[in-house]
Amino acid sequence: MMSTTEETSNQFKFRTQTLKYLMNIEKLRNSKRYLEKTYKNNIRKGM
């Protein structure tokens, strides 16, 4: 019985980590997009 509970909690941990990882990737993509936008706007303003 103990081993199945352990397995389940490990799967849960793994899933949680995967979700966090995916969310971080999404955040990074968004911030990259944001930085590119502001960078391009700043270049336009500078010129």
Short mmCIF file of C-alpha atoms in Angstrom, two decimals:
data_model
loop_
_atom_site.label_atom_id
_atom_site.label_comp_id
_atom_site.label_asym_id
_atom_site.label_seq_id
_atom_site.Cartn_x
_atom_site.Cartn_y
_atom_site.Cartn_z
CA MET A 1 0.00 0.00 0.00
CA MET A 2 2.79 2.40 0.92
CA SER A 3 4.52 2.03 -2.44
CA THR A 4 1.42 3.01 -4.44
CA THR A 5 0.93 6.11 -2.30
CA GLU A 6 4.57 7.01 -2.79
CA GLU A 7 4.28 6.46 -6.53
CA THR A 8 1.20 8.67 -6.71
CA SER A 9 2.85 11.48 -4.77
CA ASN A 10 5.92 11.22 -7.01
CA GLN A 11 3.74 11.44 -10.12
CA PHE A 12 1.96 14.42 -8.59
CA LYS A 13 5.27 16.15 -7.80
CA PHE A 14 6.47 15.47 -11.33
CA ARG A 15 3.27 16.86 -12.81
CA THR A 16 3.49 19.95 -10.62
CA GLN A 17 7.11 20.53 -11.65
CA THR A 18 6.18 20.08 -15.31
CA LEU A 19 3.37 22.60 -14.99
CA LYS A 20 5.67 25.10 -13.27
CA TYR A 21 8.26 24.55 -16.00
CA LEU A 22 5.72 25.13 -18.77
CA MET A 23 4.39 28.24 -17.04
CA ASN A 24 7.93 29.60 -16.71
CA ILE A 25 8.58 28.99 -20.41
CA GLU A 26 5.37 30.87 -21.22
CA LYS A 27 6.43 33.74 -18.94
CA LEU A 28 9.83 33.88 -20.61
CA ARG A 29 8.27 33.94 -24.06
CA ASN A 30 5.94 36.75 -23.04
CA SER A 31 8.70 38.82 -21.48
CA LYS A 32 10.90 38.26 -24.54
CA ARG A 33 8.07 39.49 -26.77
CA TYR A 34 7.55 42.45 -24.47
CA LEU A 35 11.26 43.33 -24.48
CA GLU A 36 11.43 43.09 -28.27
CA LYS A 37 8.42 45.40 -28.58
CA THR A 38 9.81 48.02 -26.20
CA TYR A 39 13.25 47.72 -27.81
CA LYS A 40 11.83 48.37 -31.28
CA ASN A 41 9.74 51.27 -29.98
CA ASN A 42 12.76 52.80 -28.28
CA ILE A 43 14.80 52.53 -31.48
CA ARG A 44 12.01 54.30 -33.38
CA LYS A 45 11.88 57.03 -30.75
CA GLY A 46 15.67 57.38 -30.86
CA MET A 47 15.70 57.83 -34.62
#
